PDB file of C-alpha atoms and ligand atoms in Angstrom:
ATOM      1  CA  MET A   1      80.858  85.582 135.932  1.00 44.00           C
ATOM      2  CA  VAL A   2      81.386  89.156 137.067  1.00 49.00           C
ATOM      3  CA  ALA A   3      81.562  91.997 134.576  1.00 61.00           C
ATOM      4  CA  ALA A   4      84.061  94.794 135.216  1.00 70.00           C
ATOM      5  CA  GLU A   5      81.175  97.253 135.656  1.00 75.00           C
ATOM      6  CA  GLN A   6      80.291  95.480 138.897  1.00 92.00           C
ATOM      7  CA  ILE A   7      83.801  95.970 140.244  1.00 97.00           C
ATOM      8  CA  GLU A   8      84.464  98.937 142.515  1.00 98.00           C
ATOM      9  CA  ILE A   9      88.017 100.241 142.855  1.00 98.00           C
ATOM     10  CA  ARG A  10      88.817 101.798 146.238  1.00 98.00           C
ATOM     11  CA  ARG A  11      91.964 103.532 147.465  1.00 98.00           C
ATOM     12  CA  LEU A  12      92.731 102.155 150.928  1.00 98.00           C
ATOM     13  CA  ASP A  13      94.162 104.218 153.766  1.00 98.00           C
ATOM     14  CA  GLY A  14      96.285 102.481 156.392  1.00 97.00           C
ATOM     15  CA  ASP A  15      93.401 101.621 158.706  1.00 97.00           C
ATOM     16  CA  VAL A  16      91.169 100.149 155.990  1.00 98.00           C
ATOM     17  CA  LEU A  17      94.133  98.285 154.548  1.00 98.00           C
ATOM     18  CA  ARG A  18      94.849  96.677 157.930  1.00 98.00           C
ATOM     19  CA  ALA A  19      91.171  95.706 158.177  1.00 98.00           C
ATOM     20  CA  GLN A  20      91.484  93.993 154.771  1.00 98.00           C
ATOM     21  CA  LEU A  21      94.800  92.193 155.438  1.00 98.00           C
ATOM     22  CA  ASP A  22      93.329  88.702 155.137  1.00 98.00           C
ATOM     23  CA  ALA A  23      91.440  89.536 151.946  1.00 98.00           C
ATOM     24  CA  LEU A  24      94.479  91.123 150.288  1.00 98.00           C
ATOM     25  CA  ALA A  25      96.685  88.269 151.465  1.00 98.00           C
ATOM     26  CA  ALA A  26      94.308  85.771 149.895  1.00 98.00           C
ATOM     27  CA  VAL A  27      94.728  87.463 146.503  1.00 98.00           C
ATOM     28  CA  LEU A  28      98.534  87.545 146.780  1.00 98.00           C
ATOM     29  CA  ALA A  29      98.774  83.939 147.988  1.00 98.00           C
ATOM     30  CA  ASP A  30      96.530  82.804 145.132  1.00 98.00           C
ATOM     31  CA  CYS A  31      98.707  84.600 142.558  1.00 98.00           C
ATOM     32  CA  VAL A  32     101.922  83.086 143.945  1.00 98.00           C
ATOM     33  CA  ALA A  33     100.259  79.647 144.051  1.00 98.00           C
ATOM     34  CA  GLY A  34      99.411  80.230 140.406  1.00 98.00           C
ATOM     35  CA  GLY A  35     103.086  80.766 139.596  1.00 98.00           C
ATOM     36  CA  ALA A  36     103.221  84.571 139.363  1.00 98.00           C
ATOM     37  CA  SER A  37     106.675  86.115 139.736  1.00 98.00           C
ATOM     38  CA  VAL A  38     105.817  88.984 142.096  1.00 97.00           C
ATOM     39  CA  SER A  39     108.786  88.998 144.531  1.00 97.00           C
ATOM     40  CA  TYR A  40     107.973  85.861 146.518  1.00 98.00           C
ATOM     41  CA  MET A  41     109.189  82.266 146.465  1.00 98.00           C
ATOM     42  CA  GLU A  42     107.513  78.978 147.349  1.00 98.00           C
ATOM     43  CA  PRO A  43     106.677  77.900 149.984  1.00 98.00           C
ATOM     44  CA  PHE A  44     104.527  81.005 150.511  1.00 98.00           C
ATOM     45  CA  SER A  45     101.780  80.856 153.128  1.00 98.00           C
ATOM     46  CA  HIS A  46      98.764  83.026 153.855  1.00 98.00           C
ATOM     47  CA  ALA A  47     100.687  84.305 156.903  1.00 98.00           C
ATOM     48  CA  ASP A  48     103.593  85.314 154.644  1.00 98.00           C
ATOM     49  CA  ALA A  49     101.179  87.186 152.375  1.00 98.00           C
ATOM     50  CA  ARG A  50      99.526  88.868 155.360  1.00 98.00           C
ATOM     51  CA  ALA A  51     102.913  90.008 156.668  1.00 98.00           C
ATOM     52  CA  ALA A  52     103.724  91.502 153.266  1.00 98.00           C
ATOM     53  CA  PHE A  53     100.557  93.628 153.241  1.00 98.00           C
ATOM     54  CA  ASP A  54     101.079  94.597 156.883  1.00 98.00           C
ATOM     55  CA  GLY A  55     104.396  96.097 155.777  1.00 98.00           C
ATOM     56  CA  PHE A  56     102.695  97.877 152.878  1.00 98.00           C
ATOM     57  CA  ALA A  57     100.229  99.453 155.353  1.00 98.00           C
ATOM     58  CA  SER A  58     103.082 101.220 157.127  1.00 97.00           C
ATOM     59  CA  GLU A  59     104.333 102.530 153.779  1.00 98.00           C
ATOM     60  CA  VAL A  60     100.851 103.767 152.849  1.00 98.00           C
ATOM     61  CA  GLU A  61     100.576 105.569 156.184  1.00 98.00           C
ATOM     62  CA  ALA A  62     103.967 107.202 155.524  1.00 98.00           C
ATOM     63  CA  GLY A  63     102.843 108.363 152.068  1.00 97.00           C
ATOM     64  CA  ARG A  64     105.514 106.247 150.418  1.00 98.00           C
ATOM     65  CA  ARG A  65     103.040 104.196 148.370  1.00 98.00           C
ATOM     66  CA  LEU A  66      99.360 104.115 147.543  1.00 98.00           C
ATOM     67  CA  LEU A  67      97.300 100.949 147.401  1.00 98.00           C
ATOM     68  CA  LEU A  68      94.082 100.233 145.532  1.00 99.00           C
ATOM     69  CA  ALA A  69      91.771  97.265 145.881  1.00 98.00           C
ATOM     70  CA  ALA A  70      89.117  95.951 143.503  1.00 98.00           C
ATOM     71  CA  PHE A  71      85.917  94.889 145.252  1.00 98.00           C
ATOM     72  CA  ASP A  72      83.215  92.590 143.926  1.00 97.00           C
ATOM     73  CA  GLY A  73      80.625  93.504 146.534  1.00 96.00           C
ATOM     74  CA  GLU A  74      82.669  93.301 149.726  1.00 96.00           C
ATOM     75  CA  THR A  75      85.062  90.664 148.346  1.00 97.00           C
ATOM     76  CA  VAL A  76      88.552  91.804 147.368  1.00 98.00           C
ATOM     77  CA  VAL A  77      89.380  90.313 143.964  1.00 98.00           C
ATOM     78  CA  GLY A  78      92.412  92.390 142.982  1.00 98.00           C
ATOM     79  CA  THR A  79      94.901  95.024 144.037  1.00 99.00           C
ATOM     80  CA  VAL A  80      97.664  97.285 142.746  1.00 99.00           C
ATOM     81  CA  GLN A  81     100.155  99.680 144.301  1.00 98.00           C
ATOM     82  CA  VAL A  82     102.001 102.812 143.208  1.00 98.00           C
ATOM     83  CA  LEU A  83     105.375 103.423 144.804  1.00 98.00           C
ATOM     84  CA  LEU A  84     105.905 107.134 145.412  1.00 98.00           C
ATOM     85  CA  ALA A  85     109.165 107.412 147.371  1.00 96.00           C
ATOM     86  CA  PHE A  86     112.108 108.261 145.123  1.00 96.00           C
ATOM     87  CA  PRO A  87     115.240 110.430 145.388  1.00 96.00           C
ATOM     88  CA  PRO A  88     114.795 114.225 145.498  1.00 96.00           C
ATOM     89  CA  ASN A  89     115.596 114.589 141.788  1.00 97.00           C
ATOM     90  CA  GLN A  90     112.663 112.309 140.819  1.00 97.00           C
ATOM     91  CA  PRO A  91     109.683 113.878 142.603  1.00 96.00           C
ATOM     92  CA  HIS A  92     107.518 113.386 139.510  1.00 98.00           C
ATOM     93  CA  ARG A  93     108.113 109.621 139.201  1.00 98.00           C
ATOM     94  CA  GLY A  94     106.047 106.664 140.402  1.00 98.00           C
ATOM     95  CA  GLU A  95     106.307 102.920 139.958  1.00 98.00           C
ATOM     96  CA  ILE A  96     103.489 100.420 139.534  1.00 98.00           C
ATOM     97  CA  ALA A  97     103.876  97.334 141.719  1.00 98.00           C
ATOM     98  CA  LYS A  98     101.987  94.211 142.736  1.00 98.00           C
ATOM     99  CA  LEU A  99      99.171  94.243 140.201  1.00 98.00           C
ATOM    100  CA  LEU A 100      97.350  91.120 141.354  1.00 98.00           C
ATOM    101  CA  VAL A 101      93.988  89.657 140.377  1.00 98.00           C
ATOM    102  CA  HIS A 102      92.676  86.466 141.974  1.00 98.00           C
ATOM    103  CA  ARG A 103      92.559  83.625 139.444  1.00 98.00           C
ATOM    104  CA  SER A 104      88.793  83.328 139.938  1.00 98.00           C
ATOM    105  CA  ALA A 105      88.262  86.944 138.801  1.00 98.00           C
ATOM    106  CA  ARG A 106      90.556  87.162 135.773  1.00 98.00           C
ATOM    107  CA  LYS A 107      89.718  88.089 132.175  1.00 97.00           C
ATOM    108  CA  ARG A 108      86.888  90.414 133.185  1.00 97.00           C
ATOM    109  CA  GLY A 109      88.757  93.718 133.017  1.00 97.00           C
ATOM    110  CA  VAL A 110      89.621  93.957 136.727  1.00 98.00           C
ATOM    111  CA  ALA A 111      93.314  94.643 136.067  1.00 98.00           C
ATOM    112  CA  GLN A 112      92.468  97.225 133.408  1.00 98.00           C
ATOM    113  CA  ALA A 113      90.177  99.018 135.884  1.00 98.00           C
ATOM    114  CA  LEU A 114      92.856  98.903 138.591  1.00 98.00           C
ATOM    115  CA  MET A 115      95.469 100.344 136.235  1.00 98.00           C
ATOM    116  CA  ALA A 116      93.213 103.182 135.064  1.00 98.00           C
ATOM    117  CA  ARG A 117      92.557 104.218 138.668  1.00 98.00           C
ATOM    118  CA  ALA A 118      96.245 103.785 139.616  1.00 98.00           C
ATOM    119  CA  GLU A 119      97.250 106.209 136.877  1.00 98.00           C
ATOM    120  CA  GLN A 120      94.576 108.654 138.035  1.00 98.00           C
ATOM    121  CA  GLU A 121      95.583 108.457 141.715  1.00 98.00           C
ATOM    122  CA  ALA A 122      99.270 108.759 140.824  1.00 98.00           C
ATOM    123  CA  GLY A 123      98.411 111.971 138.990  1.00 98.00           C
ATOM    124  CA  VAL A 124      96.643 113.280 142.094  1.00 97.00           C
ATOM    125  CA  GLU A 125      99.921 112.741 143.974  1.00 97.00           C
ATOM    126  CA  GLY A 126     101.815 114.839 141.412  1.00 97.00           C
ATOM    127  CA  THR A 127     103.267 111.915 139.487  1.00 98.00           C
ATOM    128  CA  THR A 128     103.706 112.587 135.772  1.00 98.00           C
ATOM    129  CA  LEU A 129     105.872 109.583 134.860  1.00 98.00           C
ATOM    130  CA  LEU A 130     105.191 105.959 135.738  1.00 98.00           C
ATOM    131  CA  VAL A 131     107.456 102.954 135.224  1.00 98.00           C
ATOM    132  CA  LEU A 132     106.973  99.230 135.781  1.00 98.00           C
ATOM    133  CA  ASP A 133     108.528  95.900 134.999  1.00 98.00           C
ATOM    134  CA  THR A 134     106.806  92.625 134.304  1.00 98.00           C
ATOM    135  CA  VAL A 135     107.618  89.062 133.327  1.00 98.00           C
ATOM    136  CA  THR A 136     108.257  88.869 129.605  1.00 98.00           C
ATOM    137  CA  GLY A 137     105.561  86.906 127.807  1.00 96.00           C
ATOM    138  CA  ASP A 138     103.074  86.816 130.705  1.00 95.00           C
ATOM    139  CA  PRO A 139      99.485  88.148 130.260  1.00 95.00           C
ATOM    140  CA  ALA A 140     100.420  91.386 132.049  1.00 97.00           C
ATOM    141  CA  GLU A 141     102.771  92.319 129.208  1.00 97.00           C
ATOM    142  CA  ARG A 142      99.844  92.312 126.751  1.00 97.00           C
ATOM    143  CA  LEU A 143      97.776  94.326 129.219  1.00 98.00           C
ATOM    144  CA  TYR A 144     100.338  97.120 129.552  1.00 98.00           C
ATOM    145  CA  THR A 145     100.864  97.302 125.800  1.00 97.00           C
ATOM    146  CA  ARG A 146      97.095  97.532 125.294  1.00 97.00           C
ATOM    147  CA  LEU A 147      96.871 100.317 127.898  1.00 98.00           C
ATOM    148  CA  GLY A 148      99.359 102.513 126.043  1.00 98.00           C
ATOM    149  CA  TRP A 149     102.552 101.835 127.961  1.00 98.00           C
ATOM    150  CA  THR A 150     105.824 102.149 126.044  1.00 98.00           C
ATOM    151  CA  ARG A 151     108.023  99.058 126.063  1.00 98.00           C
ATOM    152  CA  VAL A 152     111.681  99.886 126.832  1.00 98.00           C
ATOM    153  CA  GLY A 153     113.184  96.441 126.444  1.00 98.00           C
ATOM    154  CA  VAL A 154     113.902  93.091 128.002  1.00 98.00           C
ATOM    155  CA  ILE A 155     116.341  92.241 130.799  1.00 98.00           C
ATOM    156  CA  PRO A 156     117.200  88.517 130.568  1.00 98.00           C
ATOM    157  CA  GLY A 157     117.064  86.427 133.727  1.00 98.00           C
ATOM    158  CA  TYR A 158     116.027  89.376 135.886  1.00 98.00           C
ATOM    159  CA  ALA A 159     113.950  87.452 138.455  1.00 98.00           C
ATOM    160  CA  LEU A 160     112.714  84.026 139.458  1.00 98.00           C
ATOM    161  CA  TYR A 161     109.351  82.315 139.314  1.00 98.00           C
ATOM    162  CA  PRO A 162     108.159  81.037 142.728  1.00 98.00           C
ATOM    163  CA  ASP A 163     109.512  77.575 141.854  1.00 98.00           C
ATOM    164  CA  GLY A 164     112.998  78.941 141.201  1.00 98.00           C
ATOM    165  CA  ARG A 165     113.041  79.043 137.417  1.00 98.00           C
ATOM    166  CA  PRO A 166     114.516  82.274 136.009  1.00 98.00           C
ATOM    167  CA  CYS A 167     112.377  84.662 134.003  1.00 98.00           C
ATOM    168  CA  ASP A 168     113.075  87.622 131.757  1.00 98.00           C
ATOM    169  CA  THR A 169     111.613  91.034 132.571  1.00 98.00           C
ATOM    170  CA  THR A 170     110.190  93.696 130.265  1.00 98.00           C
ATOM    171  CA  VAL A 171     110.448  97.352 131.365  1.00 98.00           C
ATOM    172  CA  PHE A 172     107.677  99.851 130.475  1.00 98.00           C
ATOM    173  CA  TRP A 173     106.996 103.563 131.033  1.00 98.00           C
ATOM    174  CA  LYS A 174     104.001 105.844 130.615  1.00 98.00           C
ATOM    175  CA  ALA A 175     103.486 109.596 130.954  1.00 98.00           C
ATOM    176  CA  VAL A 176     100.310 110.305 132.960  1.00 96.00           C
TER     177      VAL A 176
HETATM  178  C1  COA B 201      98.114  90.039 134.821  1.00 91.02           C
HETATM  179  C2  COA B 201      96.813  90.082 135.580  1.00 91.02           C
HETATM  180  C3  COA B 201      96.893  91.148 136.665  1.00 91.02           C
HETATM  181  C4  COA B 201      95.667  90.413 134.607  1.00 91.02           C
HETATM  182  O1  COA B 201      94.447  90.499 135.366  1.00 91.02           O
HETATM  183  P1  COA B 201      93.004  90.448 134.643  1.00 91.02           P
HETATM  184  O2  COA B 201      92.029  91.069 135.587  1.00 91.02           O
HETATM  185  O3  COA B 201      92.730  89.091 134.164  1.00 91.02           O
HETATM  186  O4  COA B 201      93.243  91.424 133.400  1.00 91.02           O
HETATM  187  P2  COA B 201      92.123  91.939 132.375  1.00 91.02           P
HETATM  188  O5  COA B 201      90.850  91.197 132.605  1.00 91.02           O
HETATM  189  O6  COA B 201      92.087  93.417 132.436  1.00 91.02           O
HETATM  190  O7  COA B 201      92.762  91.496 130.990  1.00 91.02           O
HETATM  191  C5  COA B 201      93.113  90.122 130.808  1.00 91.02           C
HETATM  192  C6  COA B 201      92.505  89.560 129.517  1.00 91.02           C
HETATM  193  O8  COA B 201      91.087  89.439 129.659  1.00 91.02           O
HETATM  194  C7  COA B 201      90.456  90.075 128.541  1.00 91.02           C
HETATM  195  N1  COA B 201      89.162  90.590 129.008  1.00 91.02           N
HETATM  196  C8  COA B 201      88.926  91.717 129.714  1.00 91.02           C
HETATM  197  N2  COA B 201      87.620  91.840 129.982  1.00 91.02           N
HETATM  198  C9  COA B 201      87.006  90.753 129.431  1.00 91.02           C
HETATM  199  C10 COA B 201      85.666  90.296 129.379  1.00 91.02           C
HETATM  200  N3  COA B 201      84.674  90.999 129.951  1.00 91.02           N
HETATM  201  N4  COA B 201      85.403  89.137 128.730  1.00 91.02           N
HETATM  202  C11 COA B 201      86.393  88.432 128.168  1.00 91.02           C
HETATM  203  N5  COA B 201      87.719  88.808 128.204  1.00 91.02           N
HETATM  204  C12 COA B 201      87.997  89.952 128.823  1.00 91.02           C
HETATM  205  C13 COA B 201      91.434  91.150 128.136  1.00 91.02           C
HETATM  206  O9  COA B 201      91.244  91.570 126.815  1.00 91.02           O
HETATM  207  C14 COA B 201      92.746  90.432 128.317  1.00 91.02           C
HETATM  208  O10 COA B 201      92.981  89.595 127.203  1.00 91.02           O
HETATM  209  P3  COA B 201      94.471  89.097 126.779  1.00 91.02           P
HETATM  210  O11 COA B 201      95.005  88.250 127.905  1.00 91.02           O
HETATM  211  O12 COA B 201      94.252  88.341 125.551  1.00 91.02           O
HETATM  212  O13 COA B 201      95.308  90.326 126.605  1.00 91.02           O
HETATM  213  C15 COA B 201      96.504  88.692 136.220  1.00 91.02           C
HETATM  214  O14 COA B 201      96.639  87.706 135.224  1.00 91.02           O
HETATM  215  C16 COA B 201      97.405  88.359 137.400  1.00 91.02           C
HETATM  216  O15 COA B 201      97.113  88.727 138.544  1.00 91.02           O
HETATM  217  N6  COA B 201      98.523  87.651 137.119  1.00 91.02           N
HETATM  218  C17 COA B 201      99.418  87.241 138.191  1.00 91.02           C
HETATM  219  C18 COA B 201     100.149  88.408 138.788  1.00 91.02           C
HETATM  220  C19 COA B 201     100.940  89.174 137.750  1.00 91.02           C
HETATM  221  O16 COA B 201     101.600  88.619 136.895  1.00 91.02           O
HETATM  222  N7  COA B 201     100.858  90.509 137.875  1.00 91.02           N
HETATM  223  C20 COA B 201     101.572  91.424 137.029  1.00 91.02           C
HETATM  224  C21 COA B 201     102.798  91.878 137.766  1.00 91.02           C
HETATM  225  S1  COA B 201     103.616  93.149 136.848  1.00 91.02           S
END
């Protein structure tokens, strides 16, 4: 069992992200295999997950998002992103996306550590307001509430689980 203190959170630039594509893809594929509603539907292969992070690398290089990874030694066990590209009248806004922790590394504070660093890095980019949405009733909803996010409300049937079942979404915001 790995304590959160042994986890190192790193912000990845485009080159390092591309070097970690397989490791990041493994985390995403594991989460989707575990039934997480994070944009993707079954069947979802490692190659699909790799292609997703390859696309994120281009966005990171363009300054449109930032991406963090949680390392246990040199093993990637989790990741989170902050979307930074919004219309000109929302230069202060960011959005948390793709908070993912491998099932083998959960319940050790990895997500909490990723979120703390995401808020910090968003602030460095000039973001003062963060928003996110998450599946209603999933563990992430408890996490965000515990971390001081304000719950806006629930949108019924907003998205689908990977197996096609609909799920409700809860919207949160936090000033950082
Ligand atoms: C949601 C998710 C990111 C949480 O990751 P995590 O690393 O397990 O989160 P944490 O460890 O910070 O917190 C999870 C729980 O472990 C507990 N915990 C934290 N450190 C602990 C420790 N050292 N010992 C025991 N329990 C601990 C927390 O209190 C929390 O408890 P709760 O579920 O009762 O609220 C993870 O479940 C996941 O990847 N889910 C699939 C993808 C997903 O839904 N992402 C959210 C998209 S918005």
